Short mmCIF file of C-alpha atoms in Angstrom, two decimals:
data_model
loop_
_atom_site.label_atom_id
_atom_site.label_comp_id
_atom_site.label_asym_id
_atom_site.label_seq_id
_atom_site.Cartn_x
_atom_site.Cartn_y
_atom_site.Cartn_z
CA MET A 964 14.40 -9.78 -4.13
CA GLN A 965 17.38 -7.35 -3.52
CA ARG A 966 16.37 -3.53 -2.64
CA TRP A 967 18.07 -0.49 -3.45
CA ARG A 968 18.03 2.96 -2.04
CA GLY A 969 19.28 5.54 -4.80
CA LEU A 970 21.62 5.52 -7.65
CA GLU A 971 24.21 4.34 -6.15
CA ASP A 972 22.56 1.39 -4.53
CA ILE A 973 22.26 -0.23 -8.01
CA PRO A 974 25.54 -2.86 -8.51
CA GLN A 975 28.36 -1.41 -10.84
CA ASP A 976 28.11 -4.43 -12.89
CA TRP A 977 24.43 -4.30 -13.32
CA GLY A 978 23.85 -5.65 -16.79
CA ARG A 979 20.59 -5.32 -19.17
CA SER A 980 16.99 -5.07 -17.29
CA VAL A 981 13.52 -4.58 -17.73
CA VAL A 982 11.78 -1.84 -15.83
CA THR A 983 8.54 -0.40 -15.23
CA ILE A 984 8.81 3.15 -13.25
CA GLY A 985 5.62 4.53 -11.11
CA SER A 986 4.60 5.00 -7.05
CA TYR A 987 2.65 1.28 -7.42
CA ASP A 988 0.75 2.58 -4.21
CA GLY A 989 -1.09 -0.55 -3.23
CA VAL A 990 0.29 -3.03 -5.77
CA HIS A 991 -3.54 -2.99 -6.85
CA ARG A 992 -4.51 -5.56 -9.61
CA GLY A 993 -4.21 -2.50 -11.91
CA HIS A 994 -0.51 -2.05 -10.89
CA GLN A 995 0.09 -5.68 -10.92
CA LEU A 996 -0.55 -6.20 -14.67
CA ILE A 997 1.81 -3.99 -15.62
CA ILE A 998 4.60 -5.12 -13.32
CA GLY A 999 3.23 -8.90 -13.86
CA ARG A 1000 3.97 -8.18 -17.94
CA ALA A 1001 7.44 -6.84 -17.06
CA VAL A 1002 8.63 -9.62 -14.98
CA GLU A 1003 7.62 -11.99 -17.74
CA ARG A 1004 9.16 -10.12 -21.05
CA ALA A 1005 12.15 -10.19 -18.41
CA ARG A 1006 12.06 -13.92 -18.28
CA GLU A 1007 11.76 -13.84 -22.26
CA LEU A 1008 14.64 -12.00 -22.25
CA SER A 1009 16.71 -13.82 -19.81
CA VAL A 1010 17.31 -10.52 -17.47
CA PRO A 1011 16.33 -9.07 -14.22
CA SER A 1012 13.32 -6.90 -14.07
CA VAL A 1013 13.30 -3.85 -11.65
CA VAL A 1014 10.39 -1.62 -10.63
CA VAL A 1015 12.11 1.64 -10.00
CA THR A 1016 9.59 4.42 -7.17
CA PHE A 1017 9.59 6.88 -5.26
CA ASP A 1018 10.22 8.03 -2.00
CA PRO A 1019 8.06 10.39 -0.63
CA HIS A 1020 5.31 10.42 -2.72
CA PRO A 1021 6.46 12.36 -5.37
CA SER A 1022 3.34 15.82 -4.51
CA GLU A 1023 4.52 16.11 -1.30
CA VAL A 1024 8.08 17.40 -3.34
CA VAL A 1025 5.98 18.81 -5.71
CA ARG A 1026 3.16 20.59 -3.93
CA PRO A 1027 3.88 20.35 0.38
CA GLY A 1028 1.30 19.43 2.11
CA SER A 1029 -0.55 17.04 -0.48
CA HIS A 1030 0.93 13.95 0.63
CA PRO A 1031 -1.67 11.40 -0.04
CA PRO A 1032 -3.07 8.73 2.88
CA LEU A 1033 -0.99 5.53 1.33
CA LEU A 1034 -2.29 2.43 0.56
CA ALA A 1035 1.11 0.12 1.72
CA PRO A 1036 4.44 1.43 3.02
CA HIS A 1037 7.39 0.78 0.86
CA HIS A 1038 8.60 -2.13 2.31
CA ARG A 1039 4.79 -3.84 2.01
CA ARG A 1040 5.24 -2.45 -1.79
CA ALA A 1041 8.71 -4.67 -1.77
CA GLU A 1042 7.32 -7.83 -0.49
CA LEU A 1043 4.08 -7.54 -2.61
CA MET A 1044 6.32 -6.95 -5.48
CA ALA A 1045 8.79 -9.95 -4.34
CA GLU A 1046 5.61 -12.19 -4.77
CA LEU A 1047 4.76 -11.10 -8.13
CA GLY A 1048 8.45 -12.41 -9.15
CA VAL A 1049 10.10 -9.06 -9.49
CA ASP A 1050 14.05 -9.55 -9.43
CA ALA A 1051 14.79 -6.00 -7.72
CA VAL A 1052 13.45 -2.33 -6.11
CA LEU A 1053 14.69 0.88 -6.57
CA ILE A 1054 13.79 3.23 -4.19
CA LEU A 1055 14.76 6.62 -5.72
CA PRO A 1056 14.46 9.95 -3.12
CA PHE A 1057 11.98 11.98 -4.55
CA THR A 1058 14.22 15.46 -3.40
CA ALA A 1059 14.08 19.37 -4.79
CA GLU A 1060 16.50 18.71 -7.16
CA PHE A 1061 15.50 15.30 -8.44
CA SER A 1062 11.78 16.99 -9.25
CA LYS A 1063 13.71 19.29 -11.65
CA LEU A 1064 14.89 16.53 -13.78
CA SER A 1065 14.28 17.14 -17.43
CA PRO A 1066 12.58 13.29 -18.93
CA ALA A 1067 15.84 13.25 -21.36
CA ASP A 1068 17.67 13.69 -17.96
CA PHE A 1069 16.09 11.42 -16.01
CA ILE A 1070 16.10 8.60 -19.02
CA VAL A 1071 20.15 8.69 -18.88
CA LYS A 1072 20.50 9.34 -15.37
CA VAL A 1073 18.39 6.35 -14.72
CA LEU A 1074 17.39 4.25 -17.47
CA VAL A 1075 20.18 4.14 -19.74
CA ASP A 1076 23.82 4.54 -17.37
CA LYS A 1077 22.14 2.37 -14.40
CA LEU A 1078 20.18 0.02 -15.00
CA HIS A 1079 20.73 -0.16 -18.53
CA ALA A 1080 17.38 -0.85 -19.75
CA ARG A 1081 16.75 -3.46 -22.37
CA THR A 1082 12.78 -2.95 -22.20
CA VAL A 1083 10.38 -0.26 -20.86
CA VAL A 1084 7.01 -1.35 -18.95
CA GLU A 1085 4.66 1.44 -18.49
CA GLY A 1086 0.32 2.36 -18.47
CA PRO A 1087 -0.92 4.49 -20.80
CA ASN A 1088 -1.17 7.30 -18.95
CA PHE A 1089 2.72 7.80 -17.92
CA ARG A 1090 4.18 10.73 -16.69
CA PHE A 1091 7.83 11.83 -15.66
CA GLY A 1092 10.46 14.51 -15.49
CA HIS A 1093 10.54 18.08 -14.61
CA ARG A 1094 6.39 19.00 -14.23
CA ALA A 1095 5.24 15.52 -15.61
CA ALA A 1096 6.56 16.62 -18.98
CA GLY A 1097 7.97 13.14 -20.02
CA THR A 1098 5.31 11.04 -22.06
CA VAL A 1099 5.17 7.40 -22.91
CA ASP A 1100 5.48 8.42 -26.62
CA TYR A 1101 8.67 10.52 -25.94
CA LEU A 1102 10.11 7.20 -23.51
CA ALA A 1103 9.66 5.65 -26.79
CA GLU A 1104 10.98 8.35 -29.15
CA LEU A 1105 14.66 8.26 -26.69
CA GLY A 1106 14.63 4.87 -26.96
CA ALA A 1107 15.40 4.22 -30.54
CA THR A 1108 18.78 6.14 -29.88
CA TYR A 1109 19.55 4.90 -26.22
CA ASP A 1110 18.50 0.98 -27.65
CA TYR A 1111 15.63 0.07 -25.55
CA ASP A 1112 12.11 -0.69 -26.20
CA VAL A 1113 8.89 0.24 -24.53
CA GLU A 1114 5.47 -1.74 -24.12
CA VAL A 1115 2.69 0.11 -22.66
CA VAL A 1116 -0.19 -2.55 -20.76
CA ASP A 1117 -3.49 -1.28 -19.97
CA LEU A 1118 -4.17 -1.29 -16.16
CA TYR A 1119 -7.96 -0.04 -16.17
CA VAL A 1120 -9.53 -3.02 -14.85
CA SER A 1121 -13.01 -1.83 -13.48
CA GLY A 1122 -15.71 -4.17 -11.93
CA ALA A 1123 -18.64 -3.67 -9.24
CA ALA A 1124 -16.04 -1.21 -6.43
CA GLY A 1125 -16.73 2.48 -7.19
CA GLY A 1126 -19.89 1.96 -9.20
CA GLY A 1127 -17.68 0.35 -11.91
CA ASP A 1128 -14.69 3.28 -12.84
CA PRO A 1129 -11.25 2.14 -13.46
CA PHE A 1130 -9.41 0.82 -10.90
CA SER A 1131 -6.70 3.18 -9.21
CA SER A 1132 -4.73 3.71 -6.09
CA THR A 1133 -6.97 6.90 -5.98
CA LEU A 1134 -10.40 5.16 -6.22
CA THR A 1135 -8.58 2.95 -3.75
CA ARG A 1136 -8.08 5.46 -1.26
CA ARG A 1137 -11.55 6.85 -1.47
CA LEU A 1138 -13.39 3.68 -1.04
CA VAL A 1139 -10.99 3.24 1.75
CA ALA A 1140 -11.79 6.53 3.37
CA ALA A 1141 -15.54 5.85 3.40
CA GLY A 1142 -15.14 2.86 5.00
CA ASP A 1143 -16.18 0.27 1.89
CA VAL A 1144 -13.20 -2.29 2.42
CA GLU A 1145 -14.82 -4.82 0.27
CA GLY A 1146 -14.39 -2.44 -2.34
CA ALA A 1147 -11.33 -1.35 -2.18
CA ARG A 1148 -10.77 -5.34 -1.63
CA GLU A 1149 -11.58 -6.05 -4.94
CA ILE A 1150 -9.10 -3.58 -6.66
CA LEU A 1151 -6.37 -4.70 -4.48
CA GLY A 1152 -6.64 -8.73 -4.88
CA ARG A 1153 -6.26 -8.56 -1.13
CA PRO A 1154 -7.59 -6.81 2.05
CA HIS A 1155 -6.33 -3.41 2.68
CA ARG A 1156 -3.57 -4.01 5.19
CA VAL A 1157 -2.84 -0.91 8.08
CA GLU A 1158 0.26 -1.25 10.22
CA GLY A 1159 2.33 0.23 13.03
CA ILE A 1160 3.57 -0.48 16.46
CA VAL A 1161 0.71 -1.69 19.73
CA VAL A 1162 1.28 1.25 22.25
CA ARG A 1163 -0.57 1.50 25.84
CA GLY A 1164 -3.91 2.79 25.38
CA ALA A 1165 -6.71 3.63 27.64
CA GLN A 1166 -7.30 -0.22 28.39
CA ARG A 1167 -10.66 -0.20 28.61
CA GLY A 1168 -11.22 -2.98 26.04
CA ARG A 1169 -9.06 -5.15 29.05
CA GLU A 1170 -10.96 -4.08 31.33
CA LEU A 1171 -15.29 -4.50 29.50
CA GLY A 1172 -13.50 -8.65 28.91
CA PHE A 1173 -12.06 -7.23 24.90
CA PRO A 1174 -8.55 -6.56 24.97
CA THR A 1175 -7.26 -4.63 22.11
CA ALA A 1176 -4.43 -3.91 20.16
CA ASN A 1177 -4.04 -0.76 19.69
CA LEU A 1178 -1.91 0.91 16.66
CA GLU A 1179 0.03 3.46 16.71
CA THR A 1180 0.14 3.88 12.30
CA LEU A 1181 2.52 4.52 9.80
CA PRO A 1182 2.67 8.00 9.05
CA HIS A 1183 0.28 8.83 6.01
CA THR A 1184 -1.23 5.57 6.39
CA ALA A 1185 -4.69 5.44 4.50
CA ILE A 1186 -7.04 4.54 8.17
CA PRO A 1187 -11.17 3.11 6.99
CA ALA A 1188 -13.68 5.36 7.98
CA ASP A 1189 -14.80 5.05 11.89
CA GLY A 1190 -16.50 2.38 12.75
CA VAL A 1191 -16.35 -1.43 13.52
CA TYR A 1192 -14.93 -4.06 10.75
CA ALA A 1193 -13.97 -7.78 10.59
CA GLY A 1194 -10.40 -8.69 9.53
CA TRP A 1195 -7.30 -9.86 10.55
CA LEU A 1196 -4.59 -9.02 12.97
CA THR A 1197 -1.33 -10.75 12.64
CA ALA A 1198 1.53 -10.40 15.08
CA ASN A 1199 4.70 -12.36 15.02
CA GLY A 1200 3.89 -14.77 12.08
CA GLU A 1201 0.48 -15.67 13.62
CA ARG A 1202 -3.04 -14.63 11.58
CA MET A 1203 -5.78 -14.00 13.96
CA PRO A 1204 -9.41 -13.20 13.22
CA ALA A 1205 -10.33 -10.07 14.15
CA ALA A 1206 -12.79 -7.44 15.41
CA ILE A 1207 -11.26 -4.05 14.61
CA SER A 1208 -12.36 -0.47 15.87
CA VAL A 1209 -11.53 3.08 14.33
CA GLY A 1210 -12.30 5.76 15.80
CA THR A 1211 -12.13 7.79 19.20
CA ASN A 1212 -14.21 6.61 21.50
CA PRO A 1213 -17.35 8.56 21.88
CA GLN A 1214 -18.78 6.11 25.00
CA PHE A 1215 -15.99 7.56 26.61
CA ASP A 1216 -15.73 11.31 25.32
CA GLY A 1217 -13.00 10.24 23.17
CA VAL A 1218 -10.86 12.61 21.40
CA GLU A 1219 -8.21 10.93 19.47
CA ARG A 1220 -9.07 8.81 17.29
CA THR A 1221 -7.33 5.31 16.87
CA VAL A 1222 -7.05 1.69 15.42
CA GLU A 1223 -7.53 -0.97 17.46
CA ALA A 1224 -7.81 -4.99 16.95
CA TYR A 1225 -9.16 -7.53 19.25
CA ALA A 1226 -7.50 -10.74 18.66
CA ILE A 1227 -11.06 -12.84 19.05
CA ASP A 1228 -10.72 -15.74 22.28
CA ARG A 1229 -7.66 -14.12 22.63
CA VAL A 1230 -7.23 -12.51 26.09
CA ASP A 1231 -3.80 -14.32 26.80
CA LEU A 1232 -1.85 -11.95 24.14
CA ASP A 1233 1.26 -9.72 24.93
CA LEU A 1234 1.83 -7.49 21.91
CA TYR A 1235 3.44 -4.08 23.36
CA GLY A 1236 6.37 -3.11 21.28
CA LEU A 1237 5.02 -6.13 18.27
CA HIS A 1238 4.86 -4.64 14.71
CA VAL A 1239 1.75 -6.34 13.99
CA ALA A 1240 -0.18 -5.31 10.61
CA ILE A 1241 -3.75 -5.57 10.40
CA ASP A 1242 -6.00 -6.94 7.51
CA TYR A 1243 -9.67 -5.65 6.86
CA PHE A 1244 -12.42 -7.93 5.35
CA ALA A 1245 -15.54 -6.76 5.69
CA TYR A 1246 -17.52 -3.83 7.58
CA VAL A 1247 -19.62 -3.97 10.38
CA ARG A 1248 -21.38 -0.75 11.82
CA GLY A 1249 -20.18 2.41 12.02
CA GLN A 1250 -19.20 4.02 15.38
CA GLU A 1251 -22.25 4.77 17.76
CA LYS A 1252 -21.70 6.75 21.30
CA PHE A 1253 -25.21 4.41 23.67
CA ALA A 1254 -26.78 5.03 26.49
CA SER A 1255 -24.63 3.11 29.07
CA VAL A 1256 -21.97 1.25 29.09
CA ASP A 1257 -23.89 -2.74 29.42
CA ASP A 1258 -25.25 -1.19 25.94
CA LEU A 1259 -22.04 -1.31 24.67
CA LEU A 1260 -20.87 -4.64 26.05
CA VAL A 1261 -24.26 -5.59 24.46
CA ALA A 1262 -23.35 -4.12 20.87
CA MET A 1263 -19.29 -5.64 21.47
CA ALA A 1264 -20.30 -9.05 21.80
CA ARG A 1265 -23.32 -8.72 18.97
CA ASP A 1266 -20.14 -7.42 16.81
CA VAL A 1267 -17.69 -9.83 17.72
CA GLN A 1268 -20.31 -12.39 16.59
CA GLN A 1269 -21.07 -11.14 13.16
CA CYS A 1270 -16.95 -11.02 12.58
CA ARG A 1271 -16.96 -14.72 13.33
CA GLU A 1272 -19.68 -15.13 10.73
CA LEU A 1273 -18.75 -13.04 8.07
CA LEU A 1274 -14.81 -14.49 8.97
CA ASN A 1275 -16.47 -17.91 8.59
CA MET A 1276 -15.42 -18.89 12.39
#
């Protein structure tokens, strides 16, 4: 899959294509319907499929300080899109100047002049251009002038997660923030992932017999609520069952919120400096302060055993 950052990265000889545009944070099951249809339509027309997305999130430029927690960084979104069969991902730097493009200028500069869109596939509430004034109807209206058609796909999947609310990135963020990683997993179609670099912590886990990888997470990452979770730690291409802790470590009067993962039964790992991923499968318990370190050790052993059972070890 080709990855472009900015319009200037698009090959000059790029031909017709099928395009879909959106933030697509998380590439959840609703997003997968739209992207999947774009890929399918591209194959019908024997042209490539392109996903257009933005960095940073448009809200950060329009309303500074409002950047939402991210369910997936751009490289992860690209991986997920590649799995869906997408041929190219275009990340457009979203600047104050770019935000002022009118809907018509956006269509001409991006869809017509650069991507030579044959079909544009979107959800029913897609908005674009200055002040989000462009609608799907307007997109289709200009398609008659610029020789592309528009296909609208209903992305509103629903299920048990969120009490039956339509699946969305906003709902997923809310569930993650509440520690409902099972609900987030239903929406995403896979466990919620947090990535980062392993850094040195207080090394108390090693002293207690449960050495953990302490993550310095990527900016704006959506971190689950404080507590203990079952999941997986992936490092150097190896996926290992893990007991995961999120919180301030109140047992030792900690104040800094950390994300740590103990790869179950692995005491030989040296992961410092590595980029790793943590996948959250299930919630185990909330953060607690115990009467003694011995009580903490009993709880940790119980947590690990529960993680074993949840992960079918």
